[in-house]
mmCIF file of C-alpha atoms in Angstrom:
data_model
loop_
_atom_site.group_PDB
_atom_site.id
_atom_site.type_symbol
_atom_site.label_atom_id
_atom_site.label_comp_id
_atom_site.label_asym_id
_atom_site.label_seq_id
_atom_site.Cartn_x
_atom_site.Cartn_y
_atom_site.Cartn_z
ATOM 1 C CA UNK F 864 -25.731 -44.618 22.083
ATOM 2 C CA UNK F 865 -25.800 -45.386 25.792
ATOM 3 C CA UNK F 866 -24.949 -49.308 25.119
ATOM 4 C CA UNK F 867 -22.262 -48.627 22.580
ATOM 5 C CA UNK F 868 -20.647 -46.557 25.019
ATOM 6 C CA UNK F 869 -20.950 -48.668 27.771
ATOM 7 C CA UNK F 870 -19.627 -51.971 25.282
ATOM 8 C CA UNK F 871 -16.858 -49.573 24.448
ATOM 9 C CA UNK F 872 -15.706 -49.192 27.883
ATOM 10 C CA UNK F 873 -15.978 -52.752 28.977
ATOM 11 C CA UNK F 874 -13.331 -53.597 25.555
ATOM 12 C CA UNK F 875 -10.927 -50.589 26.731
ATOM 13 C CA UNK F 876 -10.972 -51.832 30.158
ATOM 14 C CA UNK F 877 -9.995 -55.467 29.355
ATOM 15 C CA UNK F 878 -7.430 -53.935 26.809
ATOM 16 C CA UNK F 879 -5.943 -51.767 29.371
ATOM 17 C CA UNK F 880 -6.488 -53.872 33.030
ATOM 18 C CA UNK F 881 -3.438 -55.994 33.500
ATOM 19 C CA UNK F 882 -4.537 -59.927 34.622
ATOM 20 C CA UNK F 883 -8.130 -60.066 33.591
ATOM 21 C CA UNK F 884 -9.546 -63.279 33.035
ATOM 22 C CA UNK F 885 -9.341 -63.046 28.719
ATOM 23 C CA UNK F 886 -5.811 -61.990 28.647
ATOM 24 C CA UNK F 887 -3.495 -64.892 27.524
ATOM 25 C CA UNK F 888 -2.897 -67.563 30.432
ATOM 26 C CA UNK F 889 0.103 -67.380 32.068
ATOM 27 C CA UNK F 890 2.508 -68.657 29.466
ATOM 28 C CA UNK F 891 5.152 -71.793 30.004
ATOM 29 C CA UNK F 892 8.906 -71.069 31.263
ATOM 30 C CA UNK F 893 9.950 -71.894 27.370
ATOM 31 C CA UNK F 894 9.024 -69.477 24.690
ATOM 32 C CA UNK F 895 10.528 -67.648 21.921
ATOM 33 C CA UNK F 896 13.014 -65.533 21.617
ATOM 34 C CA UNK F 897 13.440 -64.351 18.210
ATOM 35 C CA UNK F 898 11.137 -61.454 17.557
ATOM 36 C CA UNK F 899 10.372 -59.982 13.985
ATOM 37 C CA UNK F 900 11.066 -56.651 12.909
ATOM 38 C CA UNK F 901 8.973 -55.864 9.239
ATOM 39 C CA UNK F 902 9.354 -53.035 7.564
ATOM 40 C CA UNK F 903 6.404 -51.006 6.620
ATOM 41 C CA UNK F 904 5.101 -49.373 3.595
ATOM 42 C CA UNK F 905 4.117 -45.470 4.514
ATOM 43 C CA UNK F 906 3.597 -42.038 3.094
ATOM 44 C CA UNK F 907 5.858 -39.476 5.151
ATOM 45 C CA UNK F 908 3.274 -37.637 6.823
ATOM 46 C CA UNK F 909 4.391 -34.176 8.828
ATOM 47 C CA UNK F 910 2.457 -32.584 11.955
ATOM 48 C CA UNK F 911 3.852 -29.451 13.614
ATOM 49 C CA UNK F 912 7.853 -30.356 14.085
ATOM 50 C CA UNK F 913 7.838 -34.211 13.229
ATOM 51 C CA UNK F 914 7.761 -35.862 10.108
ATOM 52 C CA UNK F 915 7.156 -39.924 10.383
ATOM 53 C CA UNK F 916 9.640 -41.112 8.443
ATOM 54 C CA UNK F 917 10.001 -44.974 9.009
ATOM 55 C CA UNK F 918 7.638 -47.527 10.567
ATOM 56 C CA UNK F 919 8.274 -51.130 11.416
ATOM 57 C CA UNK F 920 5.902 -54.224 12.448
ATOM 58 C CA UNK F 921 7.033 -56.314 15.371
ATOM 59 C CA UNK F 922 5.892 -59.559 16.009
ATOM 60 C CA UNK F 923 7.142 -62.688 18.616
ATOM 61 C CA UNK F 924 6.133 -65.484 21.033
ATOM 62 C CA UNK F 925 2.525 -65.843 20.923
ATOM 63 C CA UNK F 926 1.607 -65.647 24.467
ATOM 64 C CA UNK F 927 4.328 -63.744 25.906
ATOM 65 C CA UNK F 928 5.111 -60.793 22.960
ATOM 66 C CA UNK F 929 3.250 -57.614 23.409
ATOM 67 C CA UNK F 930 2.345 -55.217 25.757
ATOM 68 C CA UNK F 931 5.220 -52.773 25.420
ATOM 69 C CA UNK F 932 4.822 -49.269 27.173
ATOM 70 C CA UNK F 933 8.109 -47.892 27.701
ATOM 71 C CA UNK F 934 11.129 -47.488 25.345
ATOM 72 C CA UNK F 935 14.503 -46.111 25.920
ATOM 73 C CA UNK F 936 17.506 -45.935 23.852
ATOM 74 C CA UNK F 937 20.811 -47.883 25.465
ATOM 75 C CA UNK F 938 23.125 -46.121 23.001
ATOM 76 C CA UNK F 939 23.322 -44.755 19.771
ATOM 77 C CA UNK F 940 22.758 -48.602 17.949
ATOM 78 C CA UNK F 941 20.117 -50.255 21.017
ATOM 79 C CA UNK F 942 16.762 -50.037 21.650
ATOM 80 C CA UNK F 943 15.106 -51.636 25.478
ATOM 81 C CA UNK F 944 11.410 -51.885 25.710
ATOM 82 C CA UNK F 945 9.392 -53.113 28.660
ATOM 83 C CA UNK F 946 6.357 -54.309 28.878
ATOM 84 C CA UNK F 947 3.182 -54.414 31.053
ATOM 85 C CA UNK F 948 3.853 -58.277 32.140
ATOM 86 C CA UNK F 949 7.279 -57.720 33.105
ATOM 87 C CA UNK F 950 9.243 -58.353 29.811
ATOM 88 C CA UNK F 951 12.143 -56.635 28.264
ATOM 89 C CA UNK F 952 12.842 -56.775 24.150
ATOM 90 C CA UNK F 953 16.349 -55.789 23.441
ATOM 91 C CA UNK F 954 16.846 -55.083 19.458
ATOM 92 C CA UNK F 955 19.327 -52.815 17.452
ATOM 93 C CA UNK F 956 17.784 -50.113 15.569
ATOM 94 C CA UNK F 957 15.898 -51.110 12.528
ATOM 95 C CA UNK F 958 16.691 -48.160 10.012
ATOM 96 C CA UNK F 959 20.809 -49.724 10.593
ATOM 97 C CA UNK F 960 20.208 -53.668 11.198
ATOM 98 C CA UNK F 961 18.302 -56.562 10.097
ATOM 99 C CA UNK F 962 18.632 -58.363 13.501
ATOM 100 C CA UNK F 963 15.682 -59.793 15.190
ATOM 101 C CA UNK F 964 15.235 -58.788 18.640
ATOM 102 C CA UNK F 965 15.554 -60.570 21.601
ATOM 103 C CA UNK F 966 12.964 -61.036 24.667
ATOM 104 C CA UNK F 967 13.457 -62.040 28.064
ATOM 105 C CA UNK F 968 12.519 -61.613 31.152
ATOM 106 C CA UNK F 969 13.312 -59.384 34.373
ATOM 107 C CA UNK F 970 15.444 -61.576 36.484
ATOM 108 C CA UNK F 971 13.191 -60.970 39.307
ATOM 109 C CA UNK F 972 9.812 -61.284 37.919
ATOM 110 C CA UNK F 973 9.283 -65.193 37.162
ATOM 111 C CA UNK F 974 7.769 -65.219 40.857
ATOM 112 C CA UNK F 975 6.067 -62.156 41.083
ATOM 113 C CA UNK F 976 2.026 -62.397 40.613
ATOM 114 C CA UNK F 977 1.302 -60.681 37.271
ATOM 115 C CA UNK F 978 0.181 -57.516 38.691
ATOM 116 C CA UNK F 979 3.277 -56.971 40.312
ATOM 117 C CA UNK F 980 5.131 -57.264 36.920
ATOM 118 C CA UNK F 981 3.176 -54.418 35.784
ATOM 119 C CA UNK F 982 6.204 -52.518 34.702
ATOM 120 C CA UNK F 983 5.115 -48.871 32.625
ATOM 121 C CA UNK F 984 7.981 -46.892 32.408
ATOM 122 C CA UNK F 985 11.935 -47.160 31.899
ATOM 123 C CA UNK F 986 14.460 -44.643 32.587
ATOM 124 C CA UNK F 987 18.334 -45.136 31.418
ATOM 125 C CA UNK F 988 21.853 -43.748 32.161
ATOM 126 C CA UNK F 989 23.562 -43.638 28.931
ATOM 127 C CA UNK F 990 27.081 -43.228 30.404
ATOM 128 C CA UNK F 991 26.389 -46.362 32.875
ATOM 129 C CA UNK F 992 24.097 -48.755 31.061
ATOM 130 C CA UNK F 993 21.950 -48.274 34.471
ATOM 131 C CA UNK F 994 18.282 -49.167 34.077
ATOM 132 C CA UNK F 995 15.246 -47.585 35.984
ATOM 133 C CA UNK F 996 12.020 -49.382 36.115
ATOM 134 C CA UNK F 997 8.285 -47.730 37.333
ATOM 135 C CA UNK F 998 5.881 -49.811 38.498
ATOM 136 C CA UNK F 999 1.997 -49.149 38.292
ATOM 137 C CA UNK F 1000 0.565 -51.738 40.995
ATOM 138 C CA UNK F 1001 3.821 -51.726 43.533
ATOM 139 C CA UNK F 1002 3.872 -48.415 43.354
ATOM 140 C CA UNK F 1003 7.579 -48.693 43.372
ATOM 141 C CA UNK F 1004 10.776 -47.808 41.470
ATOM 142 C CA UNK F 1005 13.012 -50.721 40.490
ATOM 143 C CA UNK F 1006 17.118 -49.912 39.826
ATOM 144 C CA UNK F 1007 18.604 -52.798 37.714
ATOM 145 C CA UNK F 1008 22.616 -53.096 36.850
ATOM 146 C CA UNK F 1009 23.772 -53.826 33.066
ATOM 147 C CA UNK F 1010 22.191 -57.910 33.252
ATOM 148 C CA UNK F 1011 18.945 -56.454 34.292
ATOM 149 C CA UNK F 1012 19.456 -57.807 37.743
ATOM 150 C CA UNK F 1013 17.114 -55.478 40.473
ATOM 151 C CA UNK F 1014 19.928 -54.122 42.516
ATOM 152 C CA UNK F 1015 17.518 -52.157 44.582
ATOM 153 C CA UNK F 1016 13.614 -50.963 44.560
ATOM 154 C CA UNK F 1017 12.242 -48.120 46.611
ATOM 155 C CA UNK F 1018 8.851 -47.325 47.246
ATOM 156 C CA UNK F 1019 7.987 -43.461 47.768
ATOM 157 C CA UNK F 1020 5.560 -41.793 50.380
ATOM 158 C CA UNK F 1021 4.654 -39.625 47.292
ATOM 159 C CA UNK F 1022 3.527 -42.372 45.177
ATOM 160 C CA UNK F 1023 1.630 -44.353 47.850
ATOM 161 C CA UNK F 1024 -2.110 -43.322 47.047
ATOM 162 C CA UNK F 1025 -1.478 -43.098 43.492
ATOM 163 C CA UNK F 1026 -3.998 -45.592 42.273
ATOM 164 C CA UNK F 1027 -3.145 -48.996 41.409
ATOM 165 C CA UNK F 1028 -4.361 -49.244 37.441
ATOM 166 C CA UNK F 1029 -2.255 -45.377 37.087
ATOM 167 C CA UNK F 1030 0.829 -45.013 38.936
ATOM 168 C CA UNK F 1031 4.387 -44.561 37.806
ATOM 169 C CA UNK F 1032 3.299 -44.331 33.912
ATOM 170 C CA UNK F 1033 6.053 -41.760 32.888
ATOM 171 C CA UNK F 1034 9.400 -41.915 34.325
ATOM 172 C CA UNK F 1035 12.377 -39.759 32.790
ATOM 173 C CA UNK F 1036 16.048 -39.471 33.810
ATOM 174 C CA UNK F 1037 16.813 -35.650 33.381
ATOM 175 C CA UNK F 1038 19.411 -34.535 31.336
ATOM 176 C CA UNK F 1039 20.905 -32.959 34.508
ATOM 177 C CA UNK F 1040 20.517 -36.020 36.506
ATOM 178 C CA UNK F 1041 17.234 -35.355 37.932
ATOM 179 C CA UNK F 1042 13.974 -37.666 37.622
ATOM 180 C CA UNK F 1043 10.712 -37.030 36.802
ATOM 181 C CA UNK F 1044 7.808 -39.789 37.352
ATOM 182 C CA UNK F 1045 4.179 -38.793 36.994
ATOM 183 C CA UNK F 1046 0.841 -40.297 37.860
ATOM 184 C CA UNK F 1047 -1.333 -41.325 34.754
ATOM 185 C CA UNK F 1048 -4.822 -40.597 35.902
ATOM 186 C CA UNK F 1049 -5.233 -37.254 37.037
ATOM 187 C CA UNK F 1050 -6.608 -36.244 40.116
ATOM 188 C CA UNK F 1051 -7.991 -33.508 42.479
ATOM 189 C CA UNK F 1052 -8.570 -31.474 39.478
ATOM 190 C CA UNK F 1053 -8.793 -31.763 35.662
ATOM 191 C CA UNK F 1054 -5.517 -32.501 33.833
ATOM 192 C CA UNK F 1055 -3.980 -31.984 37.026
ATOM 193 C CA UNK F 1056 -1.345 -35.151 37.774
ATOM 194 C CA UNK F 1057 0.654 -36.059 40.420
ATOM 195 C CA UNK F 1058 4.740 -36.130 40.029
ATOM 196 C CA UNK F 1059 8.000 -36.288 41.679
ATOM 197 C CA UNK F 1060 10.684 -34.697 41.011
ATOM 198 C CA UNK F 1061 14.270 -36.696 42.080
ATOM 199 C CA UNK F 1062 17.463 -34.831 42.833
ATOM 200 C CA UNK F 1063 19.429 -37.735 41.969
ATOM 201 C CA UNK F 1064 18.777 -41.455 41.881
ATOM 202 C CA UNK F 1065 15.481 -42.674 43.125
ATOM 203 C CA UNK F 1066 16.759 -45.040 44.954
ATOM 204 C CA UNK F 1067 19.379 -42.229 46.594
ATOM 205 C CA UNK F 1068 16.970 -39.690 47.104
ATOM 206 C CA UNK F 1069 14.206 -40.610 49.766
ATOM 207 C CA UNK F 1070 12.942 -37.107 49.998
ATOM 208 C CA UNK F 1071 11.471 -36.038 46.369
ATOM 209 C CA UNK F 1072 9.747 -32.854 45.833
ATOM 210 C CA UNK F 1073 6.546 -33.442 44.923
ATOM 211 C CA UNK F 1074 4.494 -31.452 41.761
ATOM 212 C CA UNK F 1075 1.835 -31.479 39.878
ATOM 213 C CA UNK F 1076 2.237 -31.489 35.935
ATOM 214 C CA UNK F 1077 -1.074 -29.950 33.660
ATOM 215 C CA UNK F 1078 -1.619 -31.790 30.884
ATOM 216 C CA UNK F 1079 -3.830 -30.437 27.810
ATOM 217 C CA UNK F 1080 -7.228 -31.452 26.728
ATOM 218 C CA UNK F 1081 -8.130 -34.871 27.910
ATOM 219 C CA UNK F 1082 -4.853 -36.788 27.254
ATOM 220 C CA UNK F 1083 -2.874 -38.671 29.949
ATOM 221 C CA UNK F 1084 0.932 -39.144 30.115
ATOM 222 C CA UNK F 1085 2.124 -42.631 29.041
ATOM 223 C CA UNK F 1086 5.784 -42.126 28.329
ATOM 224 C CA UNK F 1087 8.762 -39.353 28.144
ATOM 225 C CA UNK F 1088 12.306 -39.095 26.634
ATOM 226 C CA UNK F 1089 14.713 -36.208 28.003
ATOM 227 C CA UNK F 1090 15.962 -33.775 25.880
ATOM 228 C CA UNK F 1091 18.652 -31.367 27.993
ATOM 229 C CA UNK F 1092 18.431 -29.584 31.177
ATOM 230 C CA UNK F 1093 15.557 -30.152 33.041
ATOM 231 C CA UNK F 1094 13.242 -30.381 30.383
ATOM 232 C CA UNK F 1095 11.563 -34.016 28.589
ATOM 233 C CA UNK F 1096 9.001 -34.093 25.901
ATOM 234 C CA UNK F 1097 6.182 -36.674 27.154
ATOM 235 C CA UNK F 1098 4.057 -38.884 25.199
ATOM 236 C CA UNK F 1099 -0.130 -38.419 25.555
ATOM 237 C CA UNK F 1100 -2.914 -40.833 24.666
ATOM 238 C CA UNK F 1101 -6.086 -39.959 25.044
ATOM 239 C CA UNK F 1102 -8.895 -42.432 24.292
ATOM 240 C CA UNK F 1103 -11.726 -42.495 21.094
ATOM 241 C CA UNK F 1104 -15.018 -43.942 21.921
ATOM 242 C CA UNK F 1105 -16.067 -46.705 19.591
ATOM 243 C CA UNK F 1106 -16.268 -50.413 18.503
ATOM 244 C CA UNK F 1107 -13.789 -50.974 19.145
ATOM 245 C CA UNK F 1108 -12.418 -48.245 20.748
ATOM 246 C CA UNK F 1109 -8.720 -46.169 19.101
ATOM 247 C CA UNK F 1110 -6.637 -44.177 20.599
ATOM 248 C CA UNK F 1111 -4.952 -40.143 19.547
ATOM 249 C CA UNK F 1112 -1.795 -39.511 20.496
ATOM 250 C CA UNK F 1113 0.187 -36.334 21.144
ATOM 251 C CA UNK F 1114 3.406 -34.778 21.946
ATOM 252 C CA UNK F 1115 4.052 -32.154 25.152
ATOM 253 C CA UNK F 1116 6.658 -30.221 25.921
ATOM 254 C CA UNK F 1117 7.612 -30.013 30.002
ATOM 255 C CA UNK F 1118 10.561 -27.770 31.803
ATOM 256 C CA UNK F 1119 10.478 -28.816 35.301
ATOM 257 C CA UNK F 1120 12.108 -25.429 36.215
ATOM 258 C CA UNK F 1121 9.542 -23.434 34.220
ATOM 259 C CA UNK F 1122 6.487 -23.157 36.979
ATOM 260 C CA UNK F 1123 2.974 -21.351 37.070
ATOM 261 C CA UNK F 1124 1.917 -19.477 39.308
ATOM 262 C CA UNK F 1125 0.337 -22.316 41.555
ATOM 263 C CA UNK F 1126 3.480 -24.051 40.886
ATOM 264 C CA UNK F 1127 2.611 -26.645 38.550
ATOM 265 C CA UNK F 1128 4.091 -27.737 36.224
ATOM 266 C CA UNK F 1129 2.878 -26.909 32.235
ATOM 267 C CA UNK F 1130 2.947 -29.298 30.157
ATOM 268 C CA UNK F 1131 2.826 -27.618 26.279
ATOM 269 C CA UNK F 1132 1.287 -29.167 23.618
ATOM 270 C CA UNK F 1133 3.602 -29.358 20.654
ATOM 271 C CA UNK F 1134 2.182 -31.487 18.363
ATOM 272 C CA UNK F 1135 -1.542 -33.875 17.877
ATOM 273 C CA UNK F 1136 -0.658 -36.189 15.385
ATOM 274 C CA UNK F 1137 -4.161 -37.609 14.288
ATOM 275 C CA UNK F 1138 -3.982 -39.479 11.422
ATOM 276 C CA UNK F 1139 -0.363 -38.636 10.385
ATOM 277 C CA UNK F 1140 0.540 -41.781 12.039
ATOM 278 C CA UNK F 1141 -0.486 -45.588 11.892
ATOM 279 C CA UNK F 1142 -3.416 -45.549 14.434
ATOM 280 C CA UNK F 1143 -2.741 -47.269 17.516
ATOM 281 C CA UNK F 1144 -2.167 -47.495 21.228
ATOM 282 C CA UNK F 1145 1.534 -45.398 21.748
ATOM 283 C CA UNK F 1146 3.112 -45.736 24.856
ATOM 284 C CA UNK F 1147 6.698 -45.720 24.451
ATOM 285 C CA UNK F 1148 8.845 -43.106 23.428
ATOM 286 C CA UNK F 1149 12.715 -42.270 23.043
ATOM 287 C CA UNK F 1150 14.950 -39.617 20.996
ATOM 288 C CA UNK F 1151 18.237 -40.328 19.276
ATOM 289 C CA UNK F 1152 20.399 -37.582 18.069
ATOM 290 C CA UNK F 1153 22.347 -38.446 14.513
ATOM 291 C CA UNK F 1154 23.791 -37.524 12.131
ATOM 292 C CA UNK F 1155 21.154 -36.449 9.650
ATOM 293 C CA UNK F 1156 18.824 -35.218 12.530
ATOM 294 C CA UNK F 1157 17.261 -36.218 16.195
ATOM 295 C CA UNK F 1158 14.475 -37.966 15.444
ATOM 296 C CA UNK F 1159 11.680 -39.630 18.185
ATOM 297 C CA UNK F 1160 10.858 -43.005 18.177
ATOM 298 C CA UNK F 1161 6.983 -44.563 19.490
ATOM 299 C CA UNK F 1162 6.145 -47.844 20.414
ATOM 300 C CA UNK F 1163 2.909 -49.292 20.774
ATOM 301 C CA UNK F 1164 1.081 -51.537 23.375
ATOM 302 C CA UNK F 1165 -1.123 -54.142 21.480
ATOM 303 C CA UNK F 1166 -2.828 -54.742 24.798
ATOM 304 C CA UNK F 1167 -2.113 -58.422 23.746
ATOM 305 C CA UNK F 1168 -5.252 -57.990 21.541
ATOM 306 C CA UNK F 1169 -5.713 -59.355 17.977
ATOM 307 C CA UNK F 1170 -7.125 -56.580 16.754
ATOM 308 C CA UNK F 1171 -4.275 -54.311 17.737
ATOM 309 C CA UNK F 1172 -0.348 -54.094 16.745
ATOM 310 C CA UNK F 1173 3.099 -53.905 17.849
ATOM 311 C CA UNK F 1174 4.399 -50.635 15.505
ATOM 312 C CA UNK F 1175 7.322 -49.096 16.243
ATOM 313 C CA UNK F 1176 7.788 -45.251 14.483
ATOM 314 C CA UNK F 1177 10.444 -43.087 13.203
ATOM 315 C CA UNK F 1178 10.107 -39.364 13.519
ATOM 316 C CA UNK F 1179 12.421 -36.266 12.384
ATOM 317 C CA UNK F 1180 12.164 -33.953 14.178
ATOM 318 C CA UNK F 1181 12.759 -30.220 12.763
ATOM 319 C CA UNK F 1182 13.902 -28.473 16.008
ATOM 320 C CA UNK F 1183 13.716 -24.841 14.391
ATOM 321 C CA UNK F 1184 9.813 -25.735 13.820
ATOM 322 C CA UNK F 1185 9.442 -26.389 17.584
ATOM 323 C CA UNK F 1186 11.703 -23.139 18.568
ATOM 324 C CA UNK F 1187 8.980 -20.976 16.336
ATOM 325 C CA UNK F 1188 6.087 -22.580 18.175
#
């Protein structure tokens, strides 16, 4: 039992370490664009408030696809994903076009080493087209205009002994203009993680208060998605032991305004979705209000792993269930 565990460990760590030595080499300046959006087969399956209600298989360049873990919604029609090697995918939402996506790269990142692409999170102004990216090894928050050109990048006090492999893994514009980033790997405490909480911009605001968000029963934060005031709902993964090893995900509800006592910040658990969806590593997440409901939408990192897949999920989300809860 002791080997298996230890042989587990040593495959999640070279799934999850950015720039090992068995990831893909570093891939030539041409590559593919075009990536593939399938449709999947599924049974609707409902847990607490959502109900998975589409699912789609995306595929693209063979060294340089993959790796997504952050998603954010552009408008009402456009979808922006990042991933861990510093790659964007732009596509239009599959449930209303049969477009392929598009990947590219960050302007800025063709020179960076690859742990410095490490980009985790993505935060968006829908009335600007303005782009946030968090960084896990820079420690940093990058500000790019409407080409995806870095217009500025600030590194906070707050985030500078965050450690490398778990830093800015969830970042979230606030409805109300506020930001919320928070550390993936808790610390000083169980489920206890560092955050920051933004008045404004990042990139305006050099003084962020800082926090500390709880988060339930052995999952970390890998993603969030506002959803009014000061309040986001935030993707957790937690990891299951095995060859290989899988991963559960959850959903958590957080009001930055809403404190304890010891003024954390609680994050609820709304919803563990166990097998109700395709089984794999989720680390993206955005909402999109329409006209037949507001539904959430997960991504998955394939770690750039055979063995694992590029899904992207459609959710309704019953809103009355979540006010009874």
């Amino acid at each position: 039992m002791r080997r298996t565990r230890l042989l587990s460990i040593i495959l999640l760590t070279a799934a999850l370490a950015p720039g090992l030595w068995w990831r893909a080499p570093e891939p030539p300046r041409d590559f593919q664009r075009s990536v593939t959006i399938r449709p999947l087969a599924i049974t609707p399956e409902r847990r607490g408030p959502f109900t998975l209600s589409a699912a789609w298989e995306l595929t693209g360049d063979r060294l340089e696809f993959g790796g997504f873990s952050a998603l954010v919604a552009r408008d009402d029609r456009r979808f922006l994903a990042g991933s861990d090697t510093g790659r964007r995918l732009q596509f239009e939402r599959p449930d209303r076009s049969a477009q392929p996506g598009v990947l590219a790269r960050f302007a800025h990142e063709e020179a960076s080493a690859k742990v410095g692409r490490d980009l985790e999170s993505l935060a968006v102004d829908p009335a600007s087209g303005t782009v946030w990216g968090g960084y896990e090894y820079r420690k940093s928050i990058v500000r790019f205009d409407t080409r995806f050109n870095p217009d500025a990048e600030v590194r906070p006090a707050g985030m500078r002994d965050w450690e490398d492999n778990a830093g800015a893994e969830t970042l979230v514009r606030l409805a109300d203009g506020r930001f919320l980033v928070v550390e993936e790997r808790a610390r000083r405490g169980r489920g206890r993680h560092h955050a920051l909480v933004f008045a404004t911009d990042p990139v305006k605001d050099r003084d962020p208060a800082r926090a500390i968000v709880g988060i339930p029963a052995g999952y970390r934060p890998v993603d969030g998605t506002p959803i009014g005031g000061g309040q986001a709902l935030v993707l957790l993964r937690r990891v299951v032991w095995g060859i290989p090893p899988g991963f559960e995900s959850a959903i958590a509800h957080v009001n930055i305004d809403r404190r304890n006592p010891d003024g954390s910040i609680a994050a609820r658990l709304v919803t563990e979705f166990g097998d109700a969806i395709p089984q794999e590593n989720y680390e993206g997440l955005t909402l999109t209000r329409d006209h037949d409901g507001t539904h959430l939408w997960l991504i998955s990192d394939d770690n750039f792993m055979s063995t694992q897949r590029t899904l992207l999920l459609k959710l309704r989300w019953d809103q009355r269930e979540k006010a009874r809860e």
